PDB file of C-alpha atoms in Angstrom:
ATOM      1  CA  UNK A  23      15.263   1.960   9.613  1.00 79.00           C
ATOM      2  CA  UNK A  24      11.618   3.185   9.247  1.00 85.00           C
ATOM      3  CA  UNK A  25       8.469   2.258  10.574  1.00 90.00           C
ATOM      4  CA  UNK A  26       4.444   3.297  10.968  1.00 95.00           C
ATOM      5  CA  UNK A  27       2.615   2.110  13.699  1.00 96.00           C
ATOM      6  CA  UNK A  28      -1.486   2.134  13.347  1.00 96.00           C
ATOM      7  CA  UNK A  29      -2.257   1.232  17.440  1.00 96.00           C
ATOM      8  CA  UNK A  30      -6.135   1.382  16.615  1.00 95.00           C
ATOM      9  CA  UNK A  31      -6.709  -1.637  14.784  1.00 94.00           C
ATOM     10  CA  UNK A  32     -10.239  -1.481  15.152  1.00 96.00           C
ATOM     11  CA  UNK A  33     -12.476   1.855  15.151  1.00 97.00           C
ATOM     12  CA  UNK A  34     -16.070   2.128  15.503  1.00 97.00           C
ATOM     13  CA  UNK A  35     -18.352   5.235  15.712  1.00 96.00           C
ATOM     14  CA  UNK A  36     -21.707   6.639  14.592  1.00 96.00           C
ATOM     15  CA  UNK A  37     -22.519   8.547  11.508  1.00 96.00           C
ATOM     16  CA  UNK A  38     -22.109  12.013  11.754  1.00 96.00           C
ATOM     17  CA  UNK A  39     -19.435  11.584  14.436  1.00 97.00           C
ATOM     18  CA  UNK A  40     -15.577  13.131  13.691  1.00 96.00           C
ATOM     19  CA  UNK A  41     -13.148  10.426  13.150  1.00 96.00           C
ATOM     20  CA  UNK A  42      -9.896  10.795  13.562  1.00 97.00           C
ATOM     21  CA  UNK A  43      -7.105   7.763  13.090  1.00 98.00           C
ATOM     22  CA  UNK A  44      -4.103   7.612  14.568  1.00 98.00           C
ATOM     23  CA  UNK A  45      -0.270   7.417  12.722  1.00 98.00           C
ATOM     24  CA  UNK A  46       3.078   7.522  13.980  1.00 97.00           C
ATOM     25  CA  UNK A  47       6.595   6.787  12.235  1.00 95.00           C
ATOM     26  CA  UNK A  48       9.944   6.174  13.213  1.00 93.00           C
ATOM     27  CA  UNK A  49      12.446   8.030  10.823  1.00 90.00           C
ATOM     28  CA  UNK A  50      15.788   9.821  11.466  1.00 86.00           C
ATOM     29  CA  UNK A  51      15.199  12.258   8.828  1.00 85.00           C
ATOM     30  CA  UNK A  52      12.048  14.200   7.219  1.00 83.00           C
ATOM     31  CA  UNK A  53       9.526  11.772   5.492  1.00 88.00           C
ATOM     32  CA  UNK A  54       6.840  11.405   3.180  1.00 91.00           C
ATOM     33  CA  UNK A  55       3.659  10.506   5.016  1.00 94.00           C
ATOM     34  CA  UNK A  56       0.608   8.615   2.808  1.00 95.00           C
ATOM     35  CA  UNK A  57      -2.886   7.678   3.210  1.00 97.00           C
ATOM     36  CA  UNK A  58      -4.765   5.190   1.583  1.00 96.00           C
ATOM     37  CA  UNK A  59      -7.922   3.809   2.220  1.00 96.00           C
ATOM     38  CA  UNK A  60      -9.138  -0.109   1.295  1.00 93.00           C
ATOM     39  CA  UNK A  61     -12.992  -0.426   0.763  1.00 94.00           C
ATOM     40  CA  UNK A  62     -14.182  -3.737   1.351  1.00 91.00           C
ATOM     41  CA  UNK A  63     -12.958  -6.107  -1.445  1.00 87.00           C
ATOM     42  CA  UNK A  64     -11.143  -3.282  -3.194  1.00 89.00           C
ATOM     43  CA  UNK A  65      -7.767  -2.711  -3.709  1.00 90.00           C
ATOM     44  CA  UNK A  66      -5.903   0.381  -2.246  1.00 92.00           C
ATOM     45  CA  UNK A  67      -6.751   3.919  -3.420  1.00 94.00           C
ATOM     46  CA  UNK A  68      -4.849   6.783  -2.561  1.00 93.00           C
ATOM     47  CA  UNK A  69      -6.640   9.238   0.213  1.00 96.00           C
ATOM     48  CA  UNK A  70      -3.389  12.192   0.846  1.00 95.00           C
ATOM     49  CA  UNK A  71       0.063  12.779   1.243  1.00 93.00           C
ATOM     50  CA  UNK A  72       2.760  15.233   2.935  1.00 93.00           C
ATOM     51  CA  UNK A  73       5.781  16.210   1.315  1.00 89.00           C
ATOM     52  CA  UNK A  74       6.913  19.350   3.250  1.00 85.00           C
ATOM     53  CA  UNK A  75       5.376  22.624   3.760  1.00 84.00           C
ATOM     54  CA  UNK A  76       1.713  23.114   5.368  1.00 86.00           C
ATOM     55  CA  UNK A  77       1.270  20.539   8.161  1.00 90.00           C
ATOM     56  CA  UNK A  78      -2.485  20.141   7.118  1.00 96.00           C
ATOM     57  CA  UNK A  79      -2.929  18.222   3.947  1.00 95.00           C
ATOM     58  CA  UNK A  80      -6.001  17.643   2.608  1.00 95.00           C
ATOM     59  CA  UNK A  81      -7.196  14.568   0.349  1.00 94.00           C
ATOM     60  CA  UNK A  82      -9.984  13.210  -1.535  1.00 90.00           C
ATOM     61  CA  UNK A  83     -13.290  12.348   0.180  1.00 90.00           C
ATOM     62  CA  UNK A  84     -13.058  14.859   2.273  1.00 94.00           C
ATOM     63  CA  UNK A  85     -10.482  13.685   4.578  1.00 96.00           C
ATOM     64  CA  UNK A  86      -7.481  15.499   5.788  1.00 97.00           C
ATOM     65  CA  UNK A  87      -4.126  14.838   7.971  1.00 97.00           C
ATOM     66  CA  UNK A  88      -2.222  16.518  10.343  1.00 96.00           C
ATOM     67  CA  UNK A  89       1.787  15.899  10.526  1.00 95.00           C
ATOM     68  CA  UNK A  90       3.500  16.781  13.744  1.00 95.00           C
ATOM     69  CA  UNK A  91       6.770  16.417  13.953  1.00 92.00           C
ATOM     70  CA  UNK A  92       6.971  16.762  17.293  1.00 92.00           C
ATOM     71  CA  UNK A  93       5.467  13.280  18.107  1.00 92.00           C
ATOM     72  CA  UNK A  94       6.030  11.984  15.296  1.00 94.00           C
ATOM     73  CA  UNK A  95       2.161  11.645  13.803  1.00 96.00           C
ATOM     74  CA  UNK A  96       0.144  11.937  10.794  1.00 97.00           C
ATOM     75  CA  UNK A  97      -3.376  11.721  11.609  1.00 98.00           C
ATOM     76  CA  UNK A  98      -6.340  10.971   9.416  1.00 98.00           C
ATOM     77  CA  UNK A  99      -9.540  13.433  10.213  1.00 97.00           C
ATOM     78  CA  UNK A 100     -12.688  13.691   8.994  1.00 97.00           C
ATOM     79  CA  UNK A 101     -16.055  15.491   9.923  1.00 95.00           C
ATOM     80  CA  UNK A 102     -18.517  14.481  10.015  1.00 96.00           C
ATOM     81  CA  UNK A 103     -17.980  11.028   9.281  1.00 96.00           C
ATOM     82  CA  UNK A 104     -20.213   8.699   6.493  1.00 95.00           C
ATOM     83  CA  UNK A 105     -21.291   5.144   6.566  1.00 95.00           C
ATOM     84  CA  UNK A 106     -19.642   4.953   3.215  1.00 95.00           C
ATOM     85  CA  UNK A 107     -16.369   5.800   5.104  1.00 96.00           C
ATOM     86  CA  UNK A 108     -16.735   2.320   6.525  1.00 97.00           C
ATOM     87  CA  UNK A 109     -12.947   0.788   5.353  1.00 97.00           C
ATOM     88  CA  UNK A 110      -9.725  -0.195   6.095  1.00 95.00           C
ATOM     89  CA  UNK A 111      -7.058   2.863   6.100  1.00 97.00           C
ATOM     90  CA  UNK A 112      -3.399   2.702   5.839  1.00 96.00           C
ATOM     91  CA  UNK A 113      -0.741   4.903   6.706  1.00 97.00           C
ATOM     92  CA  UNK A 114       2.147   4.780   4.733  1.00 95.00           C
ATOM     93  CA  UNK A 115       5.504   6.151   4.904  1.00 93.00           C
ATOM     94  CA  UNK A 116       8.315   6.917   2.698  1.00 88.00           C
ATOM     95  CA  UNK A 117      11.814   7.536   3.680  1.00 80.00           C
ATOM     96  CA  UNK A 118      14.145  10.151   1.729  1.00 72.00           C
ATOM     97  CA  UNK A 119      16.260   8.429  -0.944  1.00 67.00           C
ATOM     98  CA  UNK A 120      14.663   4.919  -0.481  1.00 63.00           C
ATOM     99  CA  UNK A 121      14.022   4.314  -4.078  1.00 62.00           C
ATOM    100  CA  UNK A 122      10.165   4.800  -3.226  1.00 64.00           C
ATOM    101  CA  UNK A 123       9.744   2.005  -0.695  1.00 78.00           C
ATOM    102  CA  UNK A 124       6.920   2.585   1.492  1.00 86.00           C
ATOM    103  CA  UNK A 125       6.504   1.430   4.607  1.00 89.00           C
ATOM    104  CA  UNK A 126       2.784   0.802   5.888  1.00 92.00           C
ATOM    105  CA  UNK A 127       1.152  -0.113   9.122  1.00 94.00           C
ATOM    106  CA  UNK A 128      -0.754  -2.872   9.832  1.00 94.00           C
ATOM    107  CA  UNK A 129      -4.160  -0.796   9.089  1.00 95.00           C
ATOM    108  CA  UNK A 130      -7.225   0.213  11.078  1.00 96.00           C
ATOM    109  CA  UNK A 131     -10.841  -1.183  10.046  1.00 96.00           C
ATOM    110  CA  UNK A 132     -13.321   1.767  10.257  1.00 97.00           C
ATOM    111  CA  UNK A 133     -16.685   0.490  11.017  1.00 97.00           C
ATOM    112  CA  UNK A 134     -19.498   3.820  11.047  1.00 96.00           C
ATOM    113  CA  UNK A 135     -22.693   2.342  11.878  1.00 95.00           C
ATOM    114  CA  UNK A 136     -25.763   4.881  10.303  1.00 89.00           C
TER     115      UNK A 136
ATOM    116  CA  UNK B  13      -6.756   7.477 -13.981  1.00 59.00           C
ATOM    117  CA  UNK B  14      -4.202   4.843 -13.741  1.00 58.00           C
ATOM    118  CA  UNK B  15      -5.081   1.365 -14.395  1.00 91.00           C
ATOM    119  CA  UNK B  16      -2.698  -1.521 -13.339  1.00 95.00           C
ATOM    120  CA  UNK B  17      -4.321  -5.059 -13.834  1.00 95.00           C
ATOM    121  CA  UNK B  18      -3.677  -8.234 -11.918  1.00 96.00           C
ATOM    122  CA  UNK B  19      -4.344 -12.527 -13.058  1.00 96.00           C
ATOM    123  CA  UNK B  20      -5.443 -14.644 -11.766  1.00 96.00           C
ATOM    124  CA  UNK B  21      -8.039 -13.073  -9.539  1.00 95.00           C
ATOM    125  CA  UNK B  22      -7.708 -16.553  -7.784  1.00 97.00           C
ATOM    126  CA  UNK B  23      -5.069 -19.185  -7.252  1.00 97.00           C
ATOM    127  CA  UNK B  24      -4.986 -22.593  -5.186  1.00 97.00           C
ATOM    128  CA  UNK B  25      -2.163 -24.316  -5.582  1.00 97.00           C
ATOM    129  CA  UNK B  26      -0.710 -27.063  -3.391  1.00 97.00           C
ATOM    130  CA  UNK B  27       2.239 -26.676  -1.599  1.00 97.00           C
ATOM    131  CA  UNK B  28       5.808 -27.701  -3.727  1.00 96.00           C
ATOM    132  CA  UNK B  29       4.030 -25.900  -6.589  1.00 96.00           C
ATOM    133  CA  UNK B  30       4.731 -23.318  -9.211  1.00 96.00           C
ATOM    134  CA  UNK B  31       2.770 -20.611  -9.211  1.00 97.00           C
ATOM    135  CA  UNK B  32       3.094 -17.035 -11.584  1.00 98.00           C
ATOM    136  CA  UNK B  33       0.982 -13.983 -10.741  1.00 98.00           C
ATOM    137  CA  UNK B  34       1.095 -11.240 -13.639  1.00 98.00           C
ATOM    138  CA  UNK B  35       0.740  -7.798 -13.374  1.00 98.00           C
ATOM    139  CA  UNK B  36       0.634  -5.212 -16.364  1.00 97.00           C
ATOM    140  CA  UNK B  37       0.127  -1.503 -16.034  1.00 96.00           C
ATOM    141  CA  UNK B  38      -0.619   0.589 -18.999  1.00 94.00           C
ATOM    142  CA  UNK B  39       0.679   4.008 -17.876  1.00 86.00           C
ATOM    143  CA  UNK B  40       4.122   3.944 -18.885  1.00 88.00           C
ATOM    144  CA  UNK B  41       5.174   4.083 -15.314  1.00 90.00           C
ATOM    145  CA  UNK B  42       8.772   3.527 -14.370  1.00 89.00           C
ATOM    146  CA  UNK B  43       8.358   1.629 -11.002  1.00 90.00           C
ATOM    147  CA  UNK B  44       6.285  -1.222 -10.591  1.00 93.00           C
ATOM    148  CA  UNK B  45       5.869  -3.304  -6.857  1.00 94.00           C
ATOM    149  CA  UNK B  46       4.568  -6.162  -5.632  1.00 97.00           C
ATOM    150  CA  UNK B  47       3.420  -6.536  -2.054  1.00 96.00           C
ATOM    151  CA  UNK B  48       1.617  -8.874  -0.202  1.00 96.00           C
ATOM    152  CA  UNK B  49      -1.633  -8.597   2.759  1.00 94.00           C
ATOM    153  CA  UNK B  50      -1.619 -10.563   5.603  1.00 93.00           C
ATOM    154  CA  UNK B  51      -4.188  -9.697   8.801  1.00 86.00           C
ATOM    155  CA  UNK B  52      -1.673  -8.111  11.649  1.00 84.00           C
ATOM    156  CA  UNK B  53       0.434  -7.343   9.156  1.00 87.00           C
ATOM    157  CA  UNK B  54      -0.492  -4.812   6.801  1.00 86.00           C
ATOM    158  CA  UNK B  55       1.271  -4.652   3.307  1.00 91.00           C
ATOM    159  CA  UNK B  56       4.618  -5.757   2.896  1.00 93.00           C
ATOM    160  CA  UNK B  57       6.734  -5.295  -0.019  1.00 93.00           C
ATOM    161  CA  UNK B  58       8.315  -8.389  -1.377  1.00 96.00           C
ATOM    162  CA  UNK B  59      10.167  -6.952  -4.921  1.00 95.00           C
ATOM    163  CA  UNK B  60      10.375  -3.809  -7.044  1.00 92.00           C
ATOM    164  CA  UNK B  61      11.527  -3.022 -10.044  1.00 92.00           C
ATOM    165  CA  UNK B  62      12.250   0.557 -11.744  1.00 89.00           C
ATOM    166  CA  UNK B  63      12.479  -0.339 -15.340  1.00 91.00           C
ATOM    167  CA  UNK B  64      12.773  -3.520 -17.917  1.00 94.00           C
ATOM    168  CA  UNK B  65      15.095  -6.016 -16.491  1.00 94.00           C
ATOM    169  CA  UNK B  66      15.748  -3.999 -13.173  1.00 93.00           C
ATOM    170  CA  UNK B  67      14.120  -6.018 -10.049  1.00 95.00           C
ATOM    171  CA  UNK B  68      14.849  -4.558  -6.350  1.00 91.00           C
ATOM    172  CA  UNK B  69      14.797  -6.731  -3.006  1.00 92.00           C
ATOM    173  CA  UNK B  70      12.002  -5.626  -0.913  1.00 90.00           C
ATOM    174  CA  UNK B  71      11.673  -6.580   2.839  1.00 89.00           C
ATOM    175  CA  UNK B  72      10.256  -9.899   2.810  1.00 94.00           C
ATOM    176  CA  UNK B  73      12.026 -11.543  -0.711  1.00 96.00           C
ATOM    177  CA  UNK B  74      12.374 -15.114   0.584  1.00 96.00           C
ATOM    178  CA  UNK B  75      10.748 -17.650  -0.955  1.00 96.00           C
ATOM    179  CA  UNK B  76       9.769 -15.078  -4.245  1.00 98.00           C
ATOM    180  CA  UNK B  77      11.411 -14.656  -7.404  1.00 97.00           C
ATOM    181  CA  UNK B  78      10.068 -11.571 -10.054  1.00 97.00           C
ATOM    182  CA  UNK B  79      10.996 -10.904 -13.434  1.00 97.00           C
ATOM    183  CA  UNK B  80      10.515  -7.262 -14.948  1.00 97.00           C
ATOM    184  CA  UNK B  81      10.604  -8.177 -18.928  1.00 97.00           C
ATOM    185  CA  UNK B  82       8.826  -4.541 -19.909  1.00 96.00           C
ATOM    186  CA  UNK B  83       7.539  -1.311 -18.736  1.00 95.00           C
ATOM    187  CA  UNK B  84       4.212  -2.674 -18.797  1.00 96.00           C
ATOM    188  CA  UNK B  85       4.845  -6.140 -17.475  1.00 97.00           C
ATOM    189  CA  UNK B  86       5.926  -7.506 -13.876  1.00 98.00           C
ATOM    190  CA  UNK B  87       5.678 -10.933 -13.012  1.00 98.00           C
ATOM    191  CA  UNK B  88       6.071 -12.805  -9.264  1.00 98.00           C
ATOM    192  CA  UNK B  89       7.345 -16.353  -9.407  1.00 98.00           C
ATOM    193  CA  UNK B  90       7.086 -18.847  -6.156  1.00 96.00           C
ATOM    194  CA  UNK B  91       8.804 -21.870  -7.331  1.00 93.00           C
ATOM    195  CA  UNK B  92       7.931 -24.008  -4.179  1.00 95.00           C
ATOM    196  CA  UNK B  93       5.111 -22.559  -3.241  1.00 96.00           C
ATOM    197  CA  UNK B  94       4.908 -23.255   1.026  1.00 97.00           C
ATOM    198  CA  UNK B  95       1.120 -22.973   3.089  1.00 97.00           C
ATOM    199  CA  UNK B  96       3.164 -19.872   4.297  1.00 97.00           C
ATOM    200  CA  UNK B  97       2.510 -18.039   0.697  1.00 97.00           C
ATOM    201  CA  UNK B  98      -0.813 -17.906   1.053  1.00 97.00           C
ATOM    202  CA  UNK B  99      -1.995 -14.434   1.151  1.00 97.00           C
ATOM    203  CA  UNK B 100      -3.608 -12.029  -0.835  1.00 95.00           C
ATOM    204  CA  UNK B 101      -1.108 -10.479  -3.834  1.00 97.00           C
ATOM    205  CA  UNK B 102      -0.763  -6.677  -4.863  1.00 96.00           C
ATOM    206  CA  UNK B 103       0.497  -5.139  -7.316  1.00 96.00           C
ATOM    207  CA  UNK B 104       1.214  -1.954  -7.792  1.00 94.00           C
ATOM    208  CA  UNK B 105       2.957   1.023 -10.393  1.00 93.00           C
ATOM    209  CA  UNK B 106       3.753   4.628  -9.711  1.00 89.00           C
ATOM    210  CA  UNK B 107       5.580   7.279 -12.026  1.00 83.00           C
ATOM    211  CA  UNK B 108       9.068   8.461 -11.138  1.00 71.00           C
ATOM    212  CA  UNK B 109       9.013  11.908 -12.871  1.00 58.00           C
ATOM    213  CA  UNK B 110       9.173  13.929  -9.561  1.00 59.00           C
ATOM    214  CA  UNK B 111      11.646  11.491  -7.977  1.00 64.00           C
ATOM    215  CA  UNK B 112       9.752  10.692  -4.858  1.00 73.00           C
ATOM    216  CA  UNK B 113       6.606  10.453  -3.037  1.00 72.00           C
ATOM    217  CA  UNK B 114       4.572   9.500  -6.116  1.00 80.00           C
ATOM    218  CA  UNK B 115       0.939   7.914  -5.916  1.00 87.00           C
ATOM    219  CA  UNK B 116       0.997   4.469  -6.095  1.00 90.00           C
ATOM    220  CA  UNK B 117      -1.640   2.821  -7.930  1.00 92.00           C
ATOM    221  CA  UNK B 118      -2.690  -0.637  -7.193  1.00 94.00           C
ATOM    222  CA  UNK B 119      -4.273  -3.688  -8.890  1.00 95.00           C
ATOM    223  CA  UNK B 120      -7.346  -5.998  -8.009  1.00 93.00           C
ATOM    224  CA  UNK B 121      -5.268  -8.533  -5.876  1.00 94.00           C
ATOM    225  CA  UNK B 122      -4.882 -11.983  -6.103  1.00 96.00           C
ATOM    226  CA  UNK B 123      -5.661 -14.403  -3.606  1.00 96.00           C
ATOM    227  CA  UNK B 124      -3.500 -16.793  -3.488  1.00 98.00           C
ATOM    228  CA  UNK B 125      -3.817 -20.278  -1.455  1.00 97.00           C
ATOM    229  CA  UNK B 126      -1.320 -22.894  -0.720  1.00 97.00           C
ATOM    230  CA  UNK B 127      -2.661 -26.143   0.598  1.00 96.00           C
TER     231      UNK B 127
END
């Protein structure tokens, strides 16, 4: 079984401020890790992902993630953070041979206040 | 970029209805998804497909039915549509060439309400 928790379902901070989102999974082998980010009234766009290799990945936007197998986390990282940042972000997760079934968390609402 | 285009934008139906939400992508991707958003929730697939007349049980099938009839097109039937179907509708396509972790790419949404 596989799973993504998002415990933050709610984030606020001030522009200019570094954000950083929390991610973890729950997979008995090596997965693919996503982000994607929902703007307000928009559908989902694709932000990063990790396949294998350099633990940093970086995205669009600016953003980048940090996987860590050792607690099992992907975080989401930007700085400094934008009003236009202001979304809802998803972490994703893809299990190996699952026929590309991603799992996603529940989502955490970004609010940046200018 | 990839474009992947949902109808209605809207739906109200009452509850015992029929109701078909159409999707069509037109960049001759091989899998195509539909998942629905609910607050607490997040998105959760209900059915994929990987080709023309292949469909794949997601995690939350019941209650759905979803007919693949080409590359481009992928349709989600509720045949008794219950106040629990209401939610809002993605759909989304991503290209198998690499064989996994591809980009998916998502439509508009459709919001779908059962009274």
């Amino acid at each position: 079984a596989q799973s993504v928790d998002q415990p933050d379902a709610h984030v606020t901070l001030s522009e200019g401020a570094s954000l950083e989102l929390r991610c973890s999974y729950s997979y008995s082998a090596a997965p693919y890790l996503f982000w994607y980010v929902q703007y307000p009234g928009q559908s989902l766009q694709f932000l990063l992902k990790y396949i294998t290799g350099d633990t940093v990945v970086k995205g669009t936007k600016g953003f980048e993630a940090e996987f860590r197998k050792s607690n099992s986390s992907f975080n989401l990282k930007k700085s400094p953070a934008h009003w236009s940042d202001s979304a809802k972000y998803f972490c994703a997760l893809e299990g190996q041979g699952t026929g590309s079934k991603l799992s996603f968390g529940k989502g955490a609402k970004l609010t940046v206040s200018p | 970029e990839a474009a992947v285009t949902q109808s209605p934008r809207n739906k109200v139906t009452v509850t015992g209805g029929n109701v078909t939400l159409s999707c069509r992508q037109t960049n001759s991707h091989n899998y195509m998804y539909w998942y629905r958003q609910d607050t607490g929730h997040g998105l959760r697939l209900i059915h994929y497909s990987y080709g023309a007349g292949n469909l794949q049980i997601g995690d939350v099938p019941d209650g759905y039915k979803a007919t693949r009839t080409t590359q481009e097109d992928f349709f989600l039937l509720l045949e008794l549509a219950s106040p629990s179907q209401t939610s809002l509708y993605f759909c989304a396509s991503s290209d198998e060439a690499g064989g996994f972790a591809e980009t998916l790419y998502f439509g508009s949404g459709t919001r779908l309400t059962v009274l």
